[in-house]
PDB file of C-alpha atoms in Angstrom:
ATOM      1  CA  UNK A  29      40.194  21.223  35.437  1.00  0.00           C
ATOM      2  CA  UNK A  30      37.578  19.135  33.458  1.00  0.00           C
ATOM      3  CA  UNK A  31      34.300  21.673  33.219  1.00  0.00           C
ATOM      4  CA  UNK A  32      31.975  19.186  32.187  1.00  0.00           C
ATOM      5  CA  UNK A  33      30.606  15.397  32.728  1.00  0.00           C
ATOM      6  CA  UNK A  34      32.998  14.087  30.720  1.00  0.00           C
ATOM      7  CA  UNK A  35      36.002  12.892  32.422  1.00  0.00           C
ATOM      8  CA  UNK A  36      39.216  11.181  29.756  1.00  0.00           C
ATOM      9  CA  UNK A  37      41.221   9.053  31.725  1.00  0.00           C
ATOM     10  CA  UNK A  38      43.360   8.498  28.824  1.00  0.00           C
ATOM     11  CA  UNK A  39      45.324  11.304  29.515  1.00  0.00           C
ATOM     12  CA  UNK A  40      45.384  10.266  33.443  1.00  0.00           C
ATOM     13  CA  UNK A  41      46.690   6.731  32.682  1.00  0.00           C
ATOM     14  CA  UNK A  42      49.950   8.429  30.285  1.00  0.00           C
ATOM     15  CA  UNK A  43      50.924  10.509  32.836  1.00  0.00           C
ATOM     16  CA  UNK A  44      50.747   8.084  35.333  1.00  0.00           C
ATOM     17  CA  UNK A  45      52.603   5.754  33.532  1.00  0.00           C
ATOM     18  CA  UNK A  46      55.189   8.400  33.660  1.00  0.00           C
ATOM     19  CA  UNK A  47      55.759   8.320  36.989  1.00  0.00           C
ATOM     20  CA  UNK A  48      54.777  12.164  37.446  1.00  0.00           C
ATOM     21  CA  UNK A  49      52.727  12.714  41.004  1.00  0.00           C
ATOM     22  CA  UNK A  50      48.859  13.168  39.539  1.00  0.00           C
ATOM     23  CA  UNK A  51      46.808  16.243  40.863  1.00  0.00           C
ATOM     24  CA  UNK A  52      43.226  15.687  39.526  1.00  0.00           C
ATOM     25  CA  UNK A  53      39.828  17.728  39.908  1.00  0.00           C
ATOM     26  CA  UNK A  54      37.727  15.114  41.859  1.00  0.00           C
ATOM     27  CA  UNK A  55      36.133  12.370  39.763  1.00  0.00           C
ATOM     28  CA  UNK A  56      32.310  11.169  40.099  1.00  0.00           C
ATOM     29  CA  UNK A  57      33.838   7.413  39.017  1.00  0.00           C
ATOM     30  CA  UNK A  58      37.698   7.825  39.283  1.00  0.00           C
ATOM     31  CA  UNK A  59      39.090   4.420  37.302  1.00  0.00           C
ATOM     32  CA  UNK A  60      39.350   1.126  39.489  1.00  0.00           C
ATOM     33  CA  UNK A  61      42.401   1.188  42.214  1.00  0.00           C
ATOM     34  CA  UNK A  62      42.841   5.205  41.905  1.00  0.00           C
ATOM     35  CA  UNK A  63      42.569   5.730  45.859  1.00  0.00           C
ATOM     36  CA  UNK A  64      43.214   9.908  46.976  1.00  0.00           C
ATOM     37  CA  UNK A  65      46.459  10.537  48.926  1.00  0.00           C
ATOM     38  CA  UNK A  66      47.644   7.204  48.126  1.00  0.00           C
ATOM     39  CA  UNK A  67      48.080   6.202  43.808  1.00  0.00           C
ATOM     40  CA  UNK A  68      46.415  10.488  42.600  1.00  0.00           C
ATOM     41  CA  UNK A  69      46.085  13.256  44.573  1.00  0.00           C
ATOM     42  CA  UNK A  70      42.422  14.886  44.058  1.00  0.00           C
ATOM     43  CA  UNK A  71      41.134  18.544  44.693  1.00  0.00           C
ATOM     44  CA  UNK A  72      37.586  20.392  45.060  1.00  0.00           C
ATOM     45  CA  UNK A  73      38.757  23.692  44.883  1.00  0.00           C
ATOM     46  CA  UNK A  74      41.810  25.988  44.056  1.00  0.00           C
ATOM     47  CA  UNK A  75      42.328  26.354  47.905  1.00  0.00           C
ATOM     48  CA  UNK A  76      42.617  22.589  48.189  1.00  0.00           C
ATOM     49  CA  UNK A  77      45.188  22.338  44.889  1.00  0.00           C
ATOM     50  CA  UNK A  78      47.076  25.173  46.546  1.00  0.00           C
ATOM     51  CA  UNK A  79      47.382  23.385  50.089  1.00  0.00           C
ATOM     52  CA  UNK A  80      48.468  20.081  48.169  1.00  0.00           C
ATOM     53  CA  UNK A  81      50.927  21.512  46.502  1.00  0.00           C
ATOM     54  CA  UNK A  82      52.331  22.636  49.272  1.00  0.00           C
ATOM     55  CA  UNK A  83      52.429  19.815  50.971  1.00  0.00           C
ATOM     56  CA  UNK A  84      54.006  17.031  48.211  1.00  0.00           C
ATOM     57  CA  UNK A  85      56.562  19.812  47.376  1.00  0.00           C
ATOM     58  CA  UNK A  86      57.602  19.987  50.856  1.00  0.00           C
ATOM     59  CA  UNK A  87      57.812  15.984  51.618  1.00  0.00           C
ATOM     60  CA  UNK A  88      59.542  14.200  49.057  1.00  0.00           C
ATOM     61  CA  UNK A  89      59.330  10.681  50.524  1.00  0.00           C
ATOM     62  CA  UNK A  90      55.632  10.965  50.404  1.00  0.00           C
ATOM     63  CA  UNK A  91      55.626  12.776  46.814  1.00  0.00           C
ATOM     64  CA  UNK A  92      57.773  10.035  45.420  1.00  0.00           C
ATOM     65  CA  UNK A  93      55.154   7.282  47.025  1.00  0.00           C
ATOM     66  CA  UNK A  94      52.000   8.352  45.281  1.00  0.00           C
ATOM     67  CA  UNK A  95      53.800   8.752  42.242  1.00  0.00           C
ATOM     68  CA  UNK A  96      54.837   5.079  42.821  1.00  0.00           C
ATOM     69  CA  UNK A  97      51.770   3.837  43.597  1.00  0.00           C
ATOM     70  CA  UNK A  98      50.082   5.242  40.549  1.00  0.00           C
ATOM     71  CA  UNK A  99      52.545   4.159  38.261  1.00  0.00           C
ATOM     72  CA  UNK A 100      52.446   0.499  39.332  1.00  0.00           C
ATOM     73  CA  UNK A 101      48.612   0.691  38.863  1.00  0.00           C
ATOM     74  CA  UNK A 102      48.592   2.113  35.927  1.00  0.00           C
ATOM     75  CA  UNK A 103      51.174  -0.214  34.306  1.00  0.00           C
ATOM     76  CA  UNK A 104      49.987  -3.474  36.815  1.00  0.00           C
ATOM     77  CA  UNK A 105      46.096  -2.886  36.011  1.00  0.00           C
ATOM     78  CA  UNK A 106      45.511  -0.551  33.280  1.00  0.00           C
ATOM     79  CA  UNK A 107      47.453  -1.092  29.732  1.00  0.00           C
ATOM     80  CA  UNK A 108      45.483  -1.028  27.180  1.00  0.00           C
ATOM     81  CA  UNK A 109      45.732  -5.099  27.111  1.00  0.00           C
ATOM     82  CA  UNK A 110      43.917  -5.383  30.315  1.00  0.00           C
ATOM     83  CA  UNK A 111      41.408  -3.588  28.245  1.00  0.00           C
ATOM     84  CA  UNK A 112      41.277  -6.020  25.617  1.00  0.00           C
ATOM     85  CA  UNK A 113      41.134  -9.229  28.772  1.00  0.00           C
ATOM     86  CA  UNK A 114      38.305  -7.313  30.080  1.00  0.00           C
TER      87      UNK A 114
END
């Protein structure tokens, strides 16, 4: 998890753009659209990582939804083209 201030959503935005289901230490100013339990999946603690884990290993549908979700923002909102619009 990110120790300091800084937070790269570079990284985020490639592996959402992957598909993959995103666990990410909380953000003070997570990007525009990124909404928890529905496009990323954020934690406070290990506890919290631990429990949802768990719980998107054990229910695929919903697994497979957030993943969805953050892909389509990623690619629907934030290529690096939007960027340049901006």
């Amino acid at each position: 998890t990110q120790k300091d201030d800084w937070e790269d959503h570079y990284r985020l935005f490639e592996s959402l753009s992957c598909g993959a289901l995103i666990l990410h230490d909380s953000m003070k100013a997570p990007p525009k659209g990124l909404v928890d339990d529905d496009s990323i999946v954020f934690f406070d603690s290990l506890e919290i990582l631990e429990e949802r884990v768990v719980y998107y290993m054990s229910n695929d549908d919903r697994r497979k939804s957030v993943a969805r979700k953050g892909w389509e923002l990623a690619m629907g909102r934030h290529r690096s083209w939007h960027r340049m619009e901006e």
